[in-house]
Amino acid sequence: MSKTAETVWNNCMTFIEDNITSQAYKTWFEPIKAVKLTDNALSIQVPSKFFYEWLEEHYVKILKVALTKELGTSAKLVYIIKMENTYGNKQPFTEKIPSANRSNLRSQEVDVPLKNKSPELKNPFVIPGIRNVKIESQLNPNYNFESFLEGESNRLARSAGLAVANKPGGTSFNPLLIFGGVGLGKTHLGHAIGVDIKDKYPEKTVLYISAEKFTQQYIESVKKNNRNDFIHFYQIIDVLIVDDIQLLSGKAGTQDVFFHIFNHLHQNGKQVILTSDKAPVDMIDIEQRLLSRFKWGLSAELNHPDYDTRVAIIKNKLYRDGVEMPDDIVEFLANNIKTNIRELEGAIISLIAHSSFNKKEITIELARKIVDNYVKHTKREVSIDYIQKVVSDYFQMDVDTLQSKTRKRHIVQARQLAMFFAKKYTKASLASIGSQIGQRDHATVLHACKTVDNLSSTDKQFRKYVEDLSKKLTL
Ligand code: ADP
Ligand code: MG
């Protein structure tokens, strides 16, 4: 008897039903439809992306066991995400994205087993001698401009991104450097520019790469003795998007090779887009010649989203996941999670998950409980004022003395320690730390951080100060 998608899936369902709670089965498995079976790949349709992520997160093992029983060890599972009214998407079904992208967990059609936390590095080198090899962009189609909501906090960066996408290499925004704190949309915007360019200029070679992966590839190329191939590969790209460029900090070899690639691309009118969690002036251990190039184009900051933008982002996410949530809860979330869009999304996902698991309505109480978890789990940021107070108390001086212009050694040391801890425990820029600790400039703060580092490795007494103060500040 030949197997059909339906019979295979029914058998899987029977097995799964026996092995998980009936509540979970009803919530997560009953809504799934088997769609097709080709060779050993079973395609199933799930109601939303959220659903798919949840299955992957919680049921990938049991799915794999069930499917292997039915189809043998080469079994594959392909998710098809059904999204009616897909926000900003023209097609009802999404396309397959290149396998190297799967680790992003964003792909919409995915094979099992893919719970691959540290996927092997896909080496995108062009094999020397082979021409016209197509380079996969490594772009995530879900991270596009339409899903990147505009607000005061991102207007400049977003418009600059759009301008670059309209005329890659043809604006003065080259490089375009997008910087801002964690979870504020740097990666999303970087992809969006690439996706838009691919859309408008399909013939252009676009490549998205994280600085981390770039570094790994570079190291690999040195090991394999093909550094030149590495450079050559990057030099034929039309639009290069490098994410989290601050990670090149302290890596002289990688910086050097990036410098050459950058120059080549820039001279040839190719577009470079960079993201970083810091402004160029605050980047540490990045060579001056690179820093100065980062500043050639435009540096655009992503700030914390304002209330209206937060509400819009929540509503958009709910809409895309096909979930309804009362307005007062949306407002509650927007009021309570302010500084990180990723956390905001995380809270929404937990909330939906809790309520579907317990078959409970989404209530304010539930929302409060979840937000509490988030707030508790996020590190509380100590303020620069608090740091100055703790350091002054410890050395038995007052804050005015600590900030004064005196060059007395013990006061200078206290001030340097305050700067060092401000750098370590807050997200403030060097310039802003300097201005808050006695009107110093960013170079003074940088110098203070280095001095503290040096002294704590050479001077025992000083190391004790650092340790004592760390304890006090992190209590
Ligand atoms: P970063 O790279 O700055 O840490 P990400 O780009 O990964 O941040 O964004 C974190 C999450 O927030 C992503 O899921 C992203 O889609 C979402 N996000 C960020 N900015 C926006 C925005 N303006 N509109 C909609 N979603 C956003
Ligand atoms: Mg990022």
Short mmCIF file of C-alpha atoms in Angstrom, two decimals, residues 28-378:
data_model
loop_
_atom_site.label_atom_id
_atom_site.label_comp_id
_atom_site.label_asym_id
_atom_site.label_seq_id
_atom_site.Cartn_x
_atom_site.Cartn_y
_atom_site.Cartn_z
CA TRP A 28 -0.48 22.44 18.87
CA PHE A 29 -1.21 19.38 16.75
CA GLU A 30 -4.88 19.34 15.90
CA PRO A 31 -4.69 22.50 13.80
CA ILE A 32 -1.97 21.01 11.59
CA LYS A 33 -2.81 19.70 8.13
CA ALA A 34 -0.72 17.31 6.13
CA VAL A 35 -0.23 18.72 2.66
CA LYS A 36 2.03 16.54 0.60
CA LEU A 37 4.52 13.75 0.61
CA THR A 38 7.42 13.71 -1.79
CA ASP A 39 10.10 11.08 -1.39
CA ASN A 40 10.72 11.16 2.30
CA ALA A 41 9.66 14.72 2.91
CA LEU A 42 6.32 15.37 4.53
CA SER A 43 4.94 18.89 4.22
CA ILE A 44 2.61 20.07 6.93
CA GLN A 45 0.70 23.28 7.09
CA VAL A 46 0.74 25.27 10.31
CA PRO A 47 -1.42 28.32 11.06
CA SER A 48 1.28 30.88 11.72
CA LYS A 49 4.95 31.52 12.09
CA PHE A 50 4.50 31.59 15.82
CA PHE A 51 3.12 28.08 15.63
CA TYR A 52 6.07 26.89 13.68
CA GLU A 53 8.53 28.43 16.10
CA TRP A 54 6.72 26.91 19.02
CA LEU A 55 6.75 23.42 17.46
CA GLU A 56 10.41 23.75 16.69
CA GLU A 57 11.19 24.91 20.17
CA HIS A 58 9.16 22.32 22.06
CA TYR A 59 8.21 19.39 19.88
CA VAL A 60 10.99 18.91 17.42
CA LYS A 61 12.21 15.74 19.15
CA ILE A 62 8.90 13.96 19.22
CA LEU A 63 8.17 15.03 15.66
CA LYS A 64 11.42 13.56 14.58
CA VAL A 65 10.83 10.27 16.35
CA ALA A 66 7.32 9.98 14.94
CA LEU A 67 8.39 10.78 11.42
CA THR A 68 11.40 8.50 11.50
CA LYS A 69 9.14 5.63 12.52
CA GLU A 70 7.02 6.29 9.47
CA LEU A 71 9.53 7.24 6.83
CA GLY A 72 12.89 5.99 8.00
CA THR A 73 16.00 7.87 8.96
CA SER A 74 16.08 10.08 5.89
CA ALA A 75 12.68 11.53 6.80
CA LYS A 76 12.25 15.24 6.43
CA LEU A 77 9.61 17.59 7.63
CA VAL A 78 8.73 20.74 5.75
CA TYR A 79 6.59 23.38 7.37
CA ILE A 80 4.31 25.48 5.29
CA ILE A 81 3.12 28.51 7.09
CA LYS A 82 -0.37 29.54 6.29
CA MET A 83 -0.77 33.24 6.64
CA GLU A 84 -4.01 34.73 5.55
CA ASN A 85 -3.78 38.48 5.18
CA THR A 86 -0.08 38.22 5.38
CA TYR A 87 1.25 41.57 6.26
CA GLY A 88 3.06 43.02 3.32
CA ASN A 89 3.47 39.70 1.59
CA LYS A 90 2.14 39.13 -1.87
CA GLN A 91 2.15 35.38 -1.94
CA PRO A 92 0.02 33.13 0.22
CA PHE A 93 2.88 30.74 0.73
CA THR A 94 6.36 31.72 1.50
CA GLU A 95 9.39 30.74 -0.40
CA LYS A 96 12.15 28.53 0.58
CA ILE A 97 15.23 30.35 1.78
CA PRO A 98 18.75 29.12 1.28
CA SER A 99 19.81 26.44 3.67
CA ALA A 100 22.60 28.52 5.12
CA ASN A 101 19.98 30.81 6.50
CA ARG A 102 18.15 28.25 8.50
CA SER A 103 20.03 28.89 11.63
CA ASN A 104 18.19 32.18 11.81
CA LEU A 105 15.08 30.22 12.63
CA ARG A 106 13.21 32.64 10.53
CA SER A 107 12.79 30.57 7.48
CA GLN A 108 9.28 29.69 6.63
CA GLU A 109 9.75 26.33 5.04
CA VAL A 110 12.05 24.27 7.09
CA ASP A 111 13.29 20.74 7.20
CA VAL A 112 13.68 18.65 10.29
CA PRO A 113 16.09 18.08 11.87
CA LEU A 114 17.06 21.68 12.03
CA LYS A 115 17.39 22.32 15.73
CA ASN A 116 20.93 23.10 14.94
CA LYS A 117 22.16 25.60 17.45
CA SER A 118 25.64 25.93 16.01
CA PRO A 119 25.31 25.20 12.35
CA GLU A 120 28.45 24.45 10.49
CA LEU A 121 29.82 27.50 8.87
CA LYS A 122 28.69 27.62 5.26
CA ASN A 123 31.61 28.74 3.28
CA PRO A 124 30.38 31.03 0.55
CA PHE A 125 33.65 31.22 -1.33
CA VAL A 126 33.54 31.24 -5.03
CA ILE A 127 35.43 28.26 -6.28
CA PRO A 128 38.34 29.81 -8.17
CA GLY A 129 38.01 29.43 -11.88
CA ILE A 130 34.28 29.03 -11.91
CA ARG A 131 32.59 32.11 -13.24
CA ASN A 132 29.11 33.39 -12.63
CA VAL A 133 28.62 31.44 -9.48
CA LYS A 134 25.53 32.77 -7.87
CA ILE A 135 26.12 34.05 -4.38
CA GLU A 136 23.26 33.50 -1.97
CA SER A 137 22.44 36.74 -0.24
CA GLN A 138 21.81 35.16 3.17
CA LEU A 139 18.94 37.60 3.55
CA ASN A 140 15.89 36.92 5.65
CA PRO A 141 12.85 37.92 3.56
CA ASN A 142 10.77 38.52 6.68
CA TYR A 143 13.04 41.33 7.70
CA ASN A 144 11.82 43.83 5.15
CA PHE A 145 10.86 47.49 5.15
CA GLU A 146 7.17 46.80 5.38
CA SER A 147 7.57 44.90 8.60
CA PHE A 148 9.96 47.53 9.96
CA LEU A 149 7.57 50.05 11.43
CA GLU A 150 8.49 53.67 11.26
CA GLY A 151 8.64 55.90 14.33
CA GLU A 152 10.47 58.92 15.65
CA SER A 153 13.14 56.62 17.04
CA ASN A 154 14.15 55.17 13.70
CA ARG A 155 13.09 57.75 11.13
CA LEU A 156 16.54 58.89 10.07
CA ALA A 157 17.99 55.40 9.89
CA ARG A 158 14.97 54.05 8.06
CA SER A 159 14.90 56.82 5.46
CA ALA A 160 18.63 56.60 4.94
CA GLY A 161 18.17 52.86 4.45
CA LEU A 162 15.48 53.47 1.87
CA ALA A 163 17.64 56.01 0.06
CA VAL A 164 20.50 53.54 -0.07
CA ALA A 165 18.17 50.80 -1.30
CA ASN A 166 16.96 53.04 -4.13
CA LYS A 167 20.46 53.87 -5.29
CA PRO A 168 22.98 51.47 -3.84
CA GLY A 169 26.44 53.01 -4.01
CA GLY A 170 24.96 56.14 -5.51
CA THR A 171 24.30 58.24 -2.43
CA SER A 172 26.66 59.92 -0.03
CA PHE A 173 25.53 57.39 2.58
CA ASN A 174 28.42 55.10 1.90
CA PRO A 175 29.06 53.41 4.17
CA LEU A 176 25.74 53.59 5.93
CA LEU A 177 26.40 52.81 9.57
CA ILE A 178 23.35 51.94 11.66
CA PHE A 179 24.02 51.95 15.36
CA GLY A 180 21.96 51.52 18.51
CA GLY A 181 21.34 49.37 21.58
CA VAL A 182 20.37 45.72 21.77
CA GLY A 183 17.09 44.68 20.22
CA LEU A 184 16.34 47.97 18.51
CA GLY A 185 16.24 46.70 14.96
CA LYS A 186 19.76 46.98 13.54
CA THR A 187 19.76 43.50 12.09
CA HIS A 188 16.22 43.88 10.82
CA LEU A 189 17.01 47.14 9.05
CA GLY A 190 20.22 45.79 7.58
CA HIS A 191 18.31 42.89 6.03
CA ALA A 192 15.50 45.18 4.89
CA ILE A 193 17.91 47.26 2.83
CA GLY A 194 19.36 44.14 1.25
CA VAL A 195 15.93 42.64 0.55
CA ASP A 196 14.77 45.86 -1.08
CA ILE A 197 17.88 46.09 -3.25
CA LYS A 198 17.48 42.49 -4.37
CA ASP A 199 13.92 43.36 -5.27
CA LYS A 200 14.80 46.45 -7.28
CA TYR A 201 18.10 45.28 -8.72
CA PRO A 202 17.94 41.50 -9.02
CA GLU A 203 21.22 41.43 -10.92
CA LYS A 204 23.17 42.95 -8.06
CA THR A 205 25.12 40.69 -5.77
CA VAL A 206 24.03 41.39 -2.23
CA LEU A 207 25.55 39.70 0.77
CA TYR A 208 24.55 39.85 4.41
CA ILE A 209 27.13 38.62 6.87
CA SER A 210 27.59 38.96 10.60
CA ALA A 211 30.97 40.29 11.66
CA GLU A 212 31.35 37.15 13.71
CA LYS A 213 30.90 34.87 10.73
CA PHE A 214 33.13 37.09 8.66
CA THR A 215 35.85 36.66 11.27
CA GLN A 216 35.41 32.89 11.35
CA GLN A 217 35.65 32.74 7.58
CA TYR A 218 38.73 34.85 7.61
CA ILE A 219 40.46 32.65 10.18
CA GLU A 220 39.47 29.60 8.22
CA SER A 221 40.93 31.11 5.05
CA VAL A 222 44.22 31.77 6.78
CA LYS A 223 44.34 28.18 8.00
CA LYS A 224 43.59 26.87 4.55
CA ASN A 225 46.00 29.25 2.95
CA ASN A 226 43.43 30.93 0.75
CA ARG A 227 43.27 34.40 2.19
CA ASN A 228 43.35 35.80 -1.34
CA ASP A 229 40.29 33.85 -2.38
CA PHE A 230 38.59 35.19 0.68
CA ILE A 231 39.38 38.77 -0.25
CA HIS A 232 38.49 38.17 -3.87
CA PHE A 233 35.13 36.74 -2.90
CA TYR A 234 34.19 39.83 -0.94
CA GLN A 235 35.52 42.19 -3.56
CA ILE A 236 33.07 41.06 -6.22
CA ILE A 237 30.06 41.92 -4.10
CA ASP A 238 27.89 44.91 -5.03
CA VAL A 239 26.21 45.44 -1.69
CA LEU A 240 27.92 44.23 1.45
CA ILE A 241 26.01 44.28 4.73
CA VAL A 242 28.13 43.55 7.80
CA ASP A 243 26.22 43.16 11.04
CA ASP A 244 27.64 43.94 14.49
CA ILE A 245 30.87 45.42 13.25
CA GLN A 246 31.91 46.21 16.85
CA LEU A 247 32.80 42.52 17.11
CA LEU A 248 35.90 43.20 15.02
CA SER A 249 37.22 44.98 18.08
CA GLY A 250 40.68 43.76 19.03
CA LYS A 251 40.93 41.51 15.97
CA ALA A 252 43.75 43.11 14.05
CA GLY A 253 43.98 40.54 11.27
CA THR A 254 40.30 40.64 10.48
CA GLN A 255 40.29 44.43 10.62
CA ASP A 256 43.14 44.55 8.19
CA VAL A 257 41.46 42.30 5.68
CA PHE A 258 38.19 44.16 6.09
CA PHE A 259 40.02 47.41 5.46
CA HIS A 260 41.23 46.15 2.08
CA ILE A 261 37.83 44.82 1.12
CA PHE A 262 36.16 48.04 2.20
CA ASN A 263 38.53 50.21 0.19
CA HIS A 264 38.09 48.12 -2.91
CA LEU A 265 34.30 48.20 -2.70
CA HIS A 266 34.15 51.87 -1.88
CA GLN A 267 36.48 52.86 -4.70
CA ASN A 268 34.38 50.91 -7.12
CA GLY A 269 31.15 52.56 -6.09
CA LYS A 270 29.82 49.53 -4.28
CA GLN A 271 27.57 49.98 -1.27
CA VAL A 272 28.64 49.05 2.23
CA ILE A 273 26.16 48.87 5.11
CA LEU A 274 27.37 48.34 8.64
CA THR A 275 25.64 47.94 11.96
CA SER A 276 27.11 48.38 15.40
CA ASP A 277 25.94 48.58 18.99
CA LYS A 278 28.04 51.73 19.45
CA ALA A 279 28.69 54.99 17.69
CA PRO A 280 32.09 55.10 15.96
CA VAL A 281 33.56 57.39 18.63
CA ASP A 282 32.73 54.80 21.27
CA MET A 283 34.20 51.81 19.49
CA ILE A 284 37.15 50.39 21.31
CA ASP A 285 40.13 48.62 19.79
CA ILE A 286 39.20 49.31 16.22
CA GLU A 287 41.98 50.75 14.14
CA GLN A 288 41.84 54.44 13.47
CA ARG A 289 41.99 54.04 9.70
CA LEU A 290 38.87 51.86 9.83
CA LEU A 291 37.06 54.12 12.26
CA SER A 292 37.67 57.10 10.05
CA ARG A 293 36.20 55.21 7.09
CA PHE A 294 33.14 54.27 9.10
CA LYS A 295 32.56 57.98 9.43
CA TRP A 296 32.82 58.72 5.71
CA GLY A 297 29.17 58.12 5.02
CA LEU A 298 26.28 58.48 7.39
CA SER A 299 25.99 57.18 10.94
CA ALA A 300 22.33 56.86 11.84
CA GLU A 301 21.15 55.92 15.29
CA LEU A 302 18.25 53.68 16.27
CA ASN A 303 16.82 55.02 19.50
CA HIS A 304 14.39 53.52 21.97
CA PRO A 305 10.95 53.45 20.38
CA ASP A 306 8.38 55.85 21.77
CA TYR A 307 5.06 54.67 23.15
CA ASP A 308 3.10 54.91 19.90
CA THR A 309 5.73 53.01 17.99
CA ARG A 310 5.77 50.31 20.65
CA VAL A 311 2.01 49.92 20.36
CA ALA A 312 2.25 49.78 16.58
CA ILE A 313 4.96 47.13 16.74
CA ILE A 314 2.94 44.97 19.14
CA LYS A 315 -0.20 45.24 17.04
CA ASN A 316 1.67 44.42 13.90
CA LYS A 317 3.21 41.34 15.46
CA LEU A 318 -0.15 40.14 16.75
CA TYR A 319 -1.67 40.69 13.36
CA ARG A 320 1.02 38.70 11.62
CA ASP A 321 0.69 35.87 14.12
CA GLY A 322 -3.08 35.86 13.72
CA VAL A 323 -3.69 36.51 17.40
CA GLU A 324 -6.11 38.93 19.02
CA MET A 325 -5.37 40.73 22.22
CA PRO A 326 -7.42 43.31 24.09
CA ASP A 327 -6.22 46.90 23.78
CA ASP A 328 -5.63 47.39 27.49
CA ILE A 329 -3.15 44.53 27.46
CA VAL A 330 -1.37 45.89 24.43
CA GLU A 331 -1.10 49.22 26.25
CA PHE A 332 0.10 47.53 29.39
CA LEU A 333 2.90 45.81 27.49
CA ALA A 334 3.86 49.00 25.68
CA ASN A 335 3.98 50.85 28.96
CA ASN A 336 6.14 48.33 30.69
CA ILE A 337 8.69 47.13 28.20
CA LYS A 338 10.35 50.15 26.73
CA THR A 339 13.93 49.65 25.85
CA ASN A 340 14.15 46.53 23.77
CA ILE A 341 11.88 45.48 20.92
CA ARG A 342 13.12 41.92 21.09
CA GLU A 343 11.96 41.70 24.70
CA LEU A 344 8.67 43.19 23.75
CA GLU A 345 8.21 40.45 21.17
CA GLY A 346 9.38 37.86 23.67
CA ALA A 347 6.75 38.96 26.17
CA ILE A 348 4.02 38.74 23.53
CA ILE A 349 5.09 35.24 22.59
CA SER A 350 5.13 34.05 26.22
CA LEU A 351 1.76 35.59 26.76
CA ILE A 352 0.22 33.84 23.78
CA ALA A 353 1.91 30.59 24.71
CA HIS A 354 0.72 30.68 28.31
CA SER A 355 -2.78 31.46 27.35
CA SER A 356 -3.01 28.81 24.65
CA PHE A 357 -1.49 26.21 26.89
CA ASN A 358 -3.78 26.81 29.77
CA LYS A 359 -6.69 27.60 27.51
CA LYS A 360 -7.05 30.80 29.45
CA GLU A 361 -7.99 34.16 28.19
CA ILE A 362 -5.22 36.68 28.01
CA THR A 363 -5.76 38.83 31.06
CA ILE A 364 -4.01 41.76 32.64
CA GLU A 365 -2.95 39.55 35.55
CA LEU A 366 -1.29 37.11 33.21
CA ALA A 367 0.36 39.98 31.36
CA ARG A 368 1.63 41.43 34.62
CA LYS A 369 3.11 38.09 35.66
CA ILE A 370 4.92 37.74 32.38
CA VAL A 371 6.19 41.29 32.32
CA ASP A 372 7.47 40.76 35.87
CA ASN A 373 9.49 37.83 34.63
CA TYR A 374 10.94 39.96 31.93
CA VAL A 375 11.77 42.83 34.16
CA LYS A 376 13.31 40.55 36.75
CA HIS A 377 15.40 38.73 34.22
CA THR A 378 16.71 41.83 32.60
#
